[in-house]
Coordinates of C-alpha atoms and ligand atoms in Angstrom, one line a residue:
M1 CA -9.4 78.2 43.7
H2 CA -6.8 76.6 41.6
S3 CA -4.4 78.7 39.5
E4 CA -3.7 77.6 36.0
S5 CA -0.2 76.3 35.3
A6 CA 1.6 76.8 32.0
R7 CA 3.5 73.6 32.5
P8 CA 3.3 71.3 29.4
A9 CA 1.3 68.2 30.1
Q10 CA 2.5 64.6 29.4
A11 CA 0.0 61.8 29.1
T12 CA 1.4 59.0 31.1
G13 CA -1.0 56.3 30.0
T14 CA -3.1 56.6 33.2
G15 CA -5.6 59.3 34.0
G16 CA -6.9 57.6 37.0
P17 CA -7.2 58.5 40.7
T18 CA -3.9 57.0 41.8
G19 CA -1.7 59.9 41.2
G20 CA 0.2 61.6 38.4
F21 CA -1.3 63.3 35.4
T22 CA -5.0 63.2 34.7
G23 CA -5.7 63.4 31.0
H24 CA -8.7 63.6 28.9
F25 CA -10.1 60.2 27.9
I26 CA -11.0 60.2 24.2
D27 CA -11.7 57.3 21.9
G28 CA -10.4 54.8 24.5
E29 CA -7.1 56.6 25.2
W30 CA -5.7 59.0 27.7
A31 CA -4.7 62.3 26.1
A32 CA -3.2 65.6 27.1
A33 CA -4.9 68.9 26.0
R34 CA -4.0 69.6 22.4
S35 CA -2.8 73.0 23.6
G36 CA -0.4 71.3 26.0
R37 CA -1.8 73.2 29.0
S38 CA -2.5 71.7 32.4
Y39 CA -3.5 72.9 35.9
P40 CA -2.7 71.6 39.4
N41 CA -5.4 69.7 41.2
R42 CA -5.3 70.6 44.9
S43 CA -6.6 68.9 47.9
P44 CA -9.0 71.1 49.9
W45 CA -7.8 69.6 53.2
T46 CA -4.0 69.7 52.8
G47 CA -3.6 72.1 49.9
E48 CA -1.2 69.7 48.4
V49 CA -1.1 69.3 44.6
L50 CA -2.5 65.8 43.8
G51 CA -1.4 66.0 40.2
E52 CA -1.6 68.0 37.0
V53 CA -4.8 67.9 34.9
A54 CA -5.3 68.5 31.2
A55 CA -6.6 72.0 30.7
G56 CA -8.9 71.3 27.8
D57 CA -10.8 73.6 25.5
A58 CA -13.3 73.5 22.7
D59 CA -10.9 71.7 20.4
D60 CA -10.5 68.9 22.9
A61 CA -14.3 68.8 23.4
D62 CA -14.8 68.5 19.6
R63 CA -12.4 65.6 19.4
A64 CA -14.3 63.8 22.2
V65 CA -17.6 64.5 20.5
D66 CA -16.3 63.1 17.2
A67 CA -15.1 60.0 18.9
A68 CA -18.5 59.5 20.6
H69 CA -20.3 60.1 17.3
R70 CA -18.2 57.5 15.5
A71 CA -18.7 55.0 18.4
F72 CA -22.5 55.4 18.4
P73 CA -23.6 53.0 15.7
G74 CA -21.5 50.1 17.2
W75 CA -22.5 50.7 20.8
S76 CA -26.2 51.3 20.2
R77 CA -26.4 48.0 18.2
L78 CA -24.4 45.8 20.6
P79 CA -26.6 42.9 21.8
P80 CA -28.2 43.5 25.2
A81 CA -26.3 40.6 26.8
E82 CA -22.9 42.2 26.0
R83 CA -24.0 45.6 27.2
Q84 CA -25.4 44.1 30.3
Q85 CA -22.1 42.3 31.1
I86 CA -20.1 45.6 30.8
F87 CA -22.2 47.3 33.5
L88 CA -22.1 44.3 35.8
R89 CA -18.3 44.0 35.5
A90 CA -17.9 47.8 36.1
A91 CA -19.9 47.5 39.3
D92 CA -17.6 44.7 40.5
L93 CA -14.5 46.7 39.6
L94 CA -15.7 49.7 41.5
L95 CA -16.5 47.7 44.5
A96 CA -13.1 46.0 44.5
R97 CA -11.6 49.5 44.6
R98 CA -13.7 50.9 47.4
A99 CA -10.9 51.8 49.8
E100 CA -8.8 53.5 47.1
V101 CA -11.8 55.4 45.7
A102 CA -12.9 56.5 49.2
A103 CA -9.3 57.8 49.8
A104 CA -9.4 59.6 46.4
L105 CA -12.7 61.3 47.2
A106 CA -11.4 62.5 50.6
A107 CA -8.2 63.8 49.0
E108 CA -9.7 65.5 45.9
T109 CA -13.0 66.8 47.3
G110 CA -12.7 66.6 51.1
C111 CA -15.5 64.0 51.2
G112 CA -15.7 62.1 54.5
R113 CA -15.9 58.4 55.0
H114 CA -19.7 58.2 55.3
F115 CA -20.5 60.3 52.2
G116 CA -17.8 58.5 50.3
D117 CA -19.6 55.2 51.1
V118 CA -22.9 56.8 50.1
Q119 CA -21.4 57.7 46.7
I120 CA -19.7 54.4 46.1
D121 CA -22.9 52.4 47.0
F122 CA -25.0 54.6 44.9
S123 CA -22.7 54.1 41.9
V124 CA -22.5 50.4 42.3
R125 CA -26.3 50.2 42.4
L126 CA -26.5 52.6 39.4
L127 CA -24.3 50.2 37.3
R128 CA -26.2 47.1 38.4
Q129 CA -29.6 48.7 37.6
A130 CA -28.3 50.1 34.3
A131 CA -27.4 46.5 33.3
Q132 CA -31.2 45.7 33.5
L133 CA -31.9 48.6 31.1
A134 CA -30.4 46.5 28.3
Y135 CA -33.5 44.3 28.3
R136 CA -36.1 47.0 28.9
P137 CA -38.8 47.0 26.2
T138 CA -38.1 49.6 23.6
G139 CA -41.6 50.5 22.6
E140 CA -45.3 49.6 22.4
L141 CA -47.8 48.5 19.8
L142 CA -50.6 51.0 19.4
P143 CA -54.2 50.5 18.2
S144 CA -55.0 52.3 14.9
D145 CA -58.4 53.3 13.5
L146 CA -57.2 52.5 10.0
P147 CA -58.0 48.9 9.2
G148 CA -54.8 47.0 8.2
T149 CA -52.4 49.5 9.9
Q150 CA -50.2 48.3 12.6
A151 CA -48.7 51.2 14.6
M152 CA -45.8 51.2 17.1
A153 CA -44.0 53.7 19.2
V154 CA -40.3 52.8 19.3
R155 CA -37.7 54.3 21.6
R156 CA -34.3 55.0 20.0
P157 CA -31.1 56.3 21.6
V158 CA -30.5 59.8 20.5
G159 CA -26.7 59.7 19.7
V160 CA -24.1 61.6 21.7
V161 CA -25.2 62.9 25.1
G162 CA -23.1 65.7 26.8
A163 CA -22.9 65.4 30.5
I164 CA -21.8 68.3 32.8
A165 CA -21.3 67.3 36.5
P166 CA -20.4 69.1 39.7
W167 CA -17.7 68.3 42.3
N168 CA -19.8 67.9 45.4
S169 CA -20.8 64.3 44.8
S170 CA -18.3 63.9 42.1
L171 CA -18.4 60.1 41.7
A172 CA -22.2 59.6 42.1
L173 CA -23.2 62.6 39.9
G174 CA -20.6 62.0 37.2
G175 CA -22.0 58.5 37.1
R176 CA -25.6 59.6 37.2
A177 CA -25.0 62.0 34.3
S178 CA -23.4 59.2 32.2
I179 CA -24.5 55.7 33.0
G180 CA -28.3 56.0 32.2
P181 CA -27.7 57.6 28.8
L182 CA -25.0 55.0 28.0
A183 CA -27.2 52.1 29.1
L184 CA -30.0 53.3 26.8
G185 CA -27.5 53.0 23.9
N186 CA -26.2 56.6 23.6
T187 CA -22.5 57.5 23.7
V188 CA -21.3 60.1 26.2
V189 CA -18.9 63.0 26.6
L190 CA -18.6 63.8 30.3
K191 CA -17.2 67.1 31.5
P192 CA -16.4 66.8 35.3
S193 CA -15.9 69.8 37.5
E194 CA -12.4 71.4 37.5
E195 CA -12.5 70.5 41.3
S196 CA -13.0 66.8 40.7
P197 CA -11.4 65.7 37.4
R198 CA -10.3 62.3 38.8
T199 CA -13.1 61.1 41.0
G200 CA -15.7 62.8 38.8
G201 CA -14.3 61.7 35.4
A202 CA -11.0 59.8 35.0
L203 CA -12.1 57.1 37.5
W204 CA -15.3 56.4 35.5
A205 CA -13.2 56.2 32.3
E206 CA -10.8 53.7 33.9
I207 CA -13.6 51.5 35.3
L208 CA -15.8 51.5 32.2
H209 CA -12.8 50.9 29.9
E210 CA -11.6 48.0 32.0
A211 CA -15.1 46.5 32.1
G212 CA -15.0 46.3 28.3
L213 CA -16.9 49.4 27.1
P214 CA -15.9 50.0 23.4
A215 CA -13.6 52.9 22.7
G216 CA -15.4 56.2 22.1
A217 CA -18.6 55.2 23.9
F218 CA -17.6 57.1 27.0
N219 CA -15.2 60.1 26.9
V220 CA -14.1 62.6 29.5
V221 CA -12.9 66.2 28.8
T222 CA -11.3 68.2 31.7
H223 CA -10.6 71.9 31.9
A224 CA -8.9 74.5 34.0
P225 CA -10.8 76.6 36.6
G226 CA -12.8 79.3 35.0
E227 CA -12.7 77.6 31.6
A228 CA -15.8 75.4 31.7
G229 CA -17.6 77.7 29.3
A230 CA -15.5 76.8 26.3
V231 CA -16.1 73.0 26.8
G232 CA -19.8 73.5 27.6
D233 CA -20.4 75.7 24.6
A234 CA -18.7 73.2 22.3
L235 CA -21.1 70.5 23.6
L236 CA -24.1 72.7 23.1
A237 CA -23.1 73.8 19.6
S238 CA -22.2 70.4 18.1
P239 CA -24.9 69.0 15.9
H240 CA -23.8 65.5 16.9
V241 CA -24.7 66.2 20.6
K242 CA -28.4 65.6 20.8
R243 CA -28.9 66.1 24.6
V244 CA -27.0 67.8 27.4
N245 CA -27.6 67.1 31.0
F246 CA -26.3 69.4 33.6
T247 CA -26.1 69.2 37.4
G248 CA -25.0 72.4 39.2
S249 CA -26.1 75.9 40.2
T250 CA -29.2 77.6 38.9
A251 CA -27.1 80.5 37.7
T252 CA -25.0 78.3 35.4
G253 CA -28.0 76.2 34.4
R254 CA -29.8 79.3 33.3
R255 CA -26.9 80.4 31.2
L256 CA -26.7 77.0 29.5
A257 CA -30.5 77.0 28.9
E258 CA -30.2 80.4 27.1
K259 CA -27.5 79.0 24.8
A260 CA -29.2 75.7 24.3
G261 CA -32.3 77.6 23.1
R262 CA -30.3 79.0 20.2
H263 CA -29.3 75.5 19.2
L264 CA -32.8 74.0 19.9
K265 CA -31.0 71.5 22.1
R266 CA -32.9 69.6 24.8
L267 CA -31.4 69.8 28.3
V268 CA -31.9 68.0 31.6
L269 CA -31.2 70.5 34.4
Q270 CA -30.6 69.6 38.0
L271 CA -30.1 72.9 39.8
S272 CA -29.9 74.6 43.2
G273 CA -32.2 74.0 46.2
Q274 CA -33.3 76.0 49.2
N275 CA -34.8 72.9 50.9
P276 CA -37.1 73.0 53.8
L277 CA -37.3 70.5 56.6
I278 CA -40.6 71.0 58.6
V279 CA -40.9 69.6 62.1
A280 CA -44.5 69.3 63.4
A281 CA -45.3 69.6 67.1
D282 CA -46.3 65.9 67.3
A283 CA -42.9 64.7 66.0
D284 CA -40.6 62.5 68.0
L285 CA -38.1 65.0 69.3
G286 CA -35.0 62.7 69.1
H287 CA -35.8 61.6 65.6
A288 CA -36.5 65.1 64.4
V289 CA -33.2 66.4 65.8
D290 CA -31.3 63.4 64.3
A291 CA -32.9 64.0 60.9
A292 CA -32.3 67.7 60.9
I293 CA -28.6 67.3 61.9
Y294 CA -28.0 64.8 59.1
G295 CA -30.0 66.7 56.5
A296 CA -28.3 70.0 57.2
F297 CA -24.7 68.9 57.8
V298 CA -24.0 65.7 55.8
H299 CA -21.0 66.2 53.6
Q300 CA -20.6 69.6 55.3
G301 CA -23.9 70.8 53.7
Q302 CA -22.5 70.5 50.2
V303 CA -25.3 68.4 48.8
C304 CA -28.0 70.1 46.6
M305 CA -30.7 68.3 48.7
C306 CA -29.4 69.5 52.1
A307 CA -31.9 71.1 54.5
R308 CA -31.2 74.9 54.3
R309 CA -34.2 75.9 56.5
V310 CA -35.6 74.0 59.4
Y311 CA -39.2 75.1 60.4
V312 CA -40.4 74.0 63.8
E313 CA -44.0 74.3 65.1
R314 CA -44.1 76.5 68.1
P315 CA -45.0 73.9 70.9
L316 CA -41.8 71.9 70.1
A317 CA -39.6 74.9 69.3
D318 CA -37.8 75.4 72.6
A319 CA -36.9 71.8 73.1
F320 CA -36.0 71.2 69.5
T321 CA -33.8 74.4 69.3
A322 CA -31.8 73.6 72.4
R323 CA -31.0 70.0 71.3
F324 CA -30.4 70.8 67.7
A325 CA -28.0 73.7 68.4
A326 CA -26.1 71.6 71.0
R327 CA -25.7 68.7 68.6
A328 CA -24.6 71.0 65.8
A329 CA -22.0 72.7 68.0
A330 CA -20.6 69.3 69.0
L331 CA -20.1 67.8 65.5
P332 CA -16.5 66.7 65.0
T333 CA -14.8 69.0 62.4
G334 CA -11.6 68.5 60.5
D335 CA -9.7 65.8 58.5
P336 CA -12.1 64.1 56.0
A337 CA -9.9 60.9 56.2
D338 CA -10.6 60.5 59.9
P339 CA -13.7 58.3 60.2
A340 CA -14.9 60.3 63.3
T341 CA -15.1 63.5 61.3
V342 CA -18.6 64.7 60.4
V343 CA -17.8 68.2 59.0
G344 CA -14.8 68.2 56.7
P345 CA -13.3 71.0 54.7
V346 CA -15.4 73.0 52.2
I347 CA -14.3 72.7 48.6
N348 CA -12.1 75.8 48.3
E349 CA -11.2 79.2 49.7
W350 CA -13.8 80.9 47.6
A351 CA -16.6 78.7 49.1
L352 CA -15.2 79.4 52.6
A353 CA -15.1 83.1 52.1
L354 CA -18.7 83.1 50.7
L355 CA -20.0 81.2 53.8
D356 CA -18.2 83.7 56.1
R357 CA -19.5 86.7 54.2
R358 CA -23.1 85.5 54.1
V359 CA -23.2 84.6 57.8
K360 CA -21.6 87.9 58.8
E361 CA -24.1 89.8 56.7
A362 CA -27.0 87.9 58.2
V363 CA -25.7 88.7 61.7
A364 CA -25.2 92.3 60.9
L365 CA -28.8 92.4 59.8
G366 CA -30.0 91.0 63.1
A367 CA -29.7 87.2 62.9
R368 CA -28.7 85.3 66.0
V369 CA -26.0 82.5 66.0
L370 CA -27.1 79.4 67.9
A371 CA -24.1 77.3 66.9
G372 CA -20.9 77.8 64.9
G373 CA -20.7 81.0 63.0
H374 CA -16.9 81.4 62.5
P375 CA -14.7 79.7 59.9
R376 CA -11.9 77.3 61.0
P377 CA -10.0 77.2 57.7
P378 CA -10.3 75.0 55.6
C379 CA -13.5 74.0 57.4
Y380 CA -16.6 75.9 58.3
P381 CA -18.1 74.4 61.5
A382 CA -21.8 73.4 61.6
T383 CA -23.7 76.7 62.0
V384 CA -27.3 77.3 63.1
L385 CA -28.8 80.8 62.7
T386 CA -32.2 82.1 63.6
D387 CA -34.0 85.4 63.1
V388 CA -32.4 85.7 59.6
P389 CA -34.2 88.6 57.9
A390 CA -35.7 88.0 54.5
E391 CA -33.3 90.5 52.9
A392 CA -30.2 88.6 53.9
E393 CA -28.4 86.8 51.1
L394 CA -28.5 83.7 53.2
A395 CA -32.3 83.7 53.2
Q396 CA -32.5 84.2 49.4
A397 CA -29.7 82.2 47.7
E398 CA -28.6 78.6 48.0
T399 CA -25.6 78.6 50.4
F400 CA -23.6 75.5 49.7
G401 CA -22.2 74.7 53.1
P402 CA -22.9 73.7 56.7
V403 CA -25.2 76.7 57.5
V404 CA -28.8 76.2 58.3
I405 CA -31.6 78.7 59.2
L406 CA -34.0 77.8 62.0
E407 CA -37.5 79.4 62.0
V408 CA -40.3 78.9 64.5
V409 CA -43.8 78.7 62.9
D410 CA -47.3 78.6 64.2
T411 CA -48.3 75.7 61.9
A412 CA -46.6 73.5 59.4
E413 CA -49.0 74.9 56.8
D414 CA -47.3 78.3 57.5
A415 CA -44.0 76.7 56.9
V416 CA -45.2 75.4 53.6
A417 CA -46.2 78.8 52.5
R418 CA -42.9 80.3 53.5
A419 CA -41.0 77.5 51.7
N420 CA -43.1 77.9 48.6
A421 CA -42.2 81.6 48.4
S422 CA -38.7 80.5 47.2
D423 CA -38.0 80.4 43.4
L424 CA -36.4 77.0 44.0
G425 CA -38.2 73.7 44.5
L426 CA -35.8 70.8 44.7
A427 CA -36.3 68.6 47.9
A428 CA -38.3 69.0 51.1
S429 CA -39.2 67.0 54.1
V430 CA -41.8 66.8 56.8
I431 CA -41.5 65.1 60.2
T432 CA -44.8 64.3 61.9
A433 CA -46.5 61.5 63.9
D434 CA -49.5 61.9 61.6
P435 CA -48.7 60.4 58.2
R436 CA -51.9 61.6 56.6
R437 CA -51.1 65.2 57.5
G438 CA -47.5 64.5 56.2
L439 CA -48.9 63.5 52.8
R440 CA -51.2 66.6 52.7
L441 CA -48.2 68.8 53.4
A442 CA -46.2 66.9 50.8
A443 CA -48.8 67.6 48.2
A444 CA -48.8 71.3 49.1
L445 CA -45.0 71.7 48.9
E446 CA -43.7 73.1 45.6
A447 CA -40.8 70.6 45.4
G448 CA -39.8 67.9 43.0
I449 CA -39.0 65.6 45.9
V450 CA -40.7 65.3 49.3
H451 CA -39.9 62.8 52.1
V452 CA -42.3 62.3 55.0
N453 CA -40.6 61.3 58.2
D454 CA -37.1 61.6 56.8
Q455 CA -34.7 64.4 56.0
P456 CA -34.3 65.6 52.4
V457 CA -31.0 64.1 51.4
N458 CA -31.9 60.8 49.6
D459 CA -31.2 59.4 46.2
E460 CA -31.6 56.0 44.6
P461 CA -30.6 55.3 41.0
H462 CA -34.2 54.3 39.8
M463 CA -36.1 57.2 41.5
P464 CA -37.4 60.2 39.6
F465 CA -34.8 62.6 41.0
G466 CA -35.4 66.3 40.0
G467 CA -36.7 69.7 40.9
V468 CA -39.5 72.1 39.9
K469 CA -39.4 75.9 39.5
D470 CA -35.9 77.2 39.2
S471 CA -34.4 73.9 40.5
G472 CA -34.5 72.3 37.1
W473 CA -36.2 70.5 34.3
G474 CA -36.5 66.8 33.6
R475 CA -35.7 63.7 35.7
F476 CA -32.7 61.5 36.3
G477 CA -33.5 58.0 37.5
L478 CA -33.1 55.0 35.4
G479 CA -36.8 54.2 35.2
F480 CA -37.4 57.7 33.8
A481 CA -34.2 58.3 31.8
A482 CA -35.7 57.0 28.6
E483 CA -38.0 60.0 28.5
E484 CA -35.0 62.3 28.5
F485 CA -32.3 60.4 26.6
C486 CA -34.3 58.6 23.9
D487 CA -36.3 59.8 20.9
L488 CA -39.7 58.2 20.3
Q489 CA -40.4 57.2 16.7
W490 CA -43.9 56.4 15.5
I491 CA -43.8 53.7 12.8
T492 CA -46.7 52.2 10.9
T493 CA -46.8 49.2 8.6
R494 CA -49.7 48.0 6.5
D495 CA -50.1 44.4 5.2
T496 CA -52.7 45.4 2.5
P497 CA -52.8 48.4 0.1
R498 CA -54.7 51.3 1.6
P499 CA -57.7 52.6 -0.4
Y500 CA -57.0 56.3 -1.1
P501 CA -59.8 58.7 -1.9
F502 CA -58.1 60.0 -5.1
Ligands
ADP601 P1 -21.2 74.4 41.7 O1 -21.5 75.6 42.5 O2 -21.9 73.2 42.1 O3 -19.7 74.3 41.3 P2 -21.5 75.3 39.0 O4 -22.8 75.5 38.3 O5 -20.6 76.4 39.1 O6 -22.0 74.7 40.4 O7 -20.7 74.0 38.4 C1 -21.3 72.8 38.0 C2 -20.7 72.3 36.8 O8 -20.9 73.3 35.8 C3 -19.1 72.1 36.8 O9 -18.8 71.0 36.0 C4 -18.6 73.4 36.2 O10 -17.3 73.3 35.7 C5 -19.7 73.6 35.1 N1 -19.7 75.0 34.6 C6 -19.5 76.2 35.2 N2 -19.7 77.2 34.4 C7 -20.0 76.6 33.2 C8 -20.4 77.2 31.9 N3 -20.4 78.5 31.6 N4 -20.7 76.3 30.9 C9 -20.7 75.0 31.1 N5 -20.4 74.4 32.3 C10 -20.1 75.2 33.3

């Protein structure tokens, strides 16, 4: 993890991903932390310091919330054509910076070429689809039983939305947390992860600002490692912040929900997953192995949707296991900037130590290693374990890295029962030659997202992304964001006086 530096911070006028100091972005301007503190942002691959970052606190968060509150009336009333143009311009600006942004994602978060492209393409589509939201109908007329009454339900932006995003898909998830709420007419304060202040925050500020977003409509507050709580608490406590969305672990989400309850603040929570990939005996073996390899190891397993457990029906188990383990063992591991690399570094030493500890514990309890199983710092090679006992931490908690559990089952229905025993319910997938059985299994899975004949790592800006059970509340997805980030107002109007009984 990063260590905090006491060096005073200087705002240089740029907070972006091209080097130097990364400041807060408040009211259209880059700013140092008011306390003057900063911390070094380190590359997980080289360990080099990429630059100093403003180490913000509640005071900085309050400044950002005030700016967002002041900007709300102007932004929410801007004509749709003007709002639309800003998002379209932002999409073009991001596309024009693809190579530089991909390099920044690799340097800051260890993100490889493929997943960098996934994030950039998602973000460009997010901006272009958000541009359409400007012309989305904002309500409906409703029939009333009172003669002479016209009733309508009108959607209104809520005001300031607080957005808390993780490092793992820093660009895409910082964008998903902010762009939908903004496009609906809200203003935003984004708190990126301490691991990704540039690609998860400053970069969005640069692009949106250059695209013409009015000052104060989008703000970013960064903070040192271990100090997220102060910024998060300020967002939850401010009466100007009407919604908070959070993407991260179930443990942190639960803490935020407890605090939000005290303030009666509505949250959208996108939390951990323990996602199953179920392979039926009639599946095409080559496709099933390809899907499981991608689903378990894309972005070195650091995606909340990654397959954490692969269940294979017994008749296919031997053939599947041999091919899956051999493919996993051969995945190129190392420098995220090398296009051939599949498994790059994990985000930090703490994450590497956790993977190592959980794998060792599972093995000590009787698990067998079919591939990988030993760290190669700063990477953890693709690892396949089987016979992992239920009491192992690996079997119970989300383990954010390239480690997957393989289990042989008599039937896919047994796999569904085992998967549903988890408290988590984010994503799942089923691979079978029988699409009708696939849909039956999908309906039985307690998961917010199920893909039949695909692996679980999928997202599109307009889809209803979200989990059930302890994987979260609410949905991202531009087509559904209005439910989360608008208030519905019932308005009636009468054209004649109403006859009252007294
Ligand atoms: P991950 O394991 O993906 O890093 P976390 O839940 O720790 O998951 O982090 C996700 C986001 O939540 C990051 O932006 C992090 O800084 C933030 N975060 C962590 N702790 C808190 C907290 N107590 N209050 C608000 N945000 C927090």
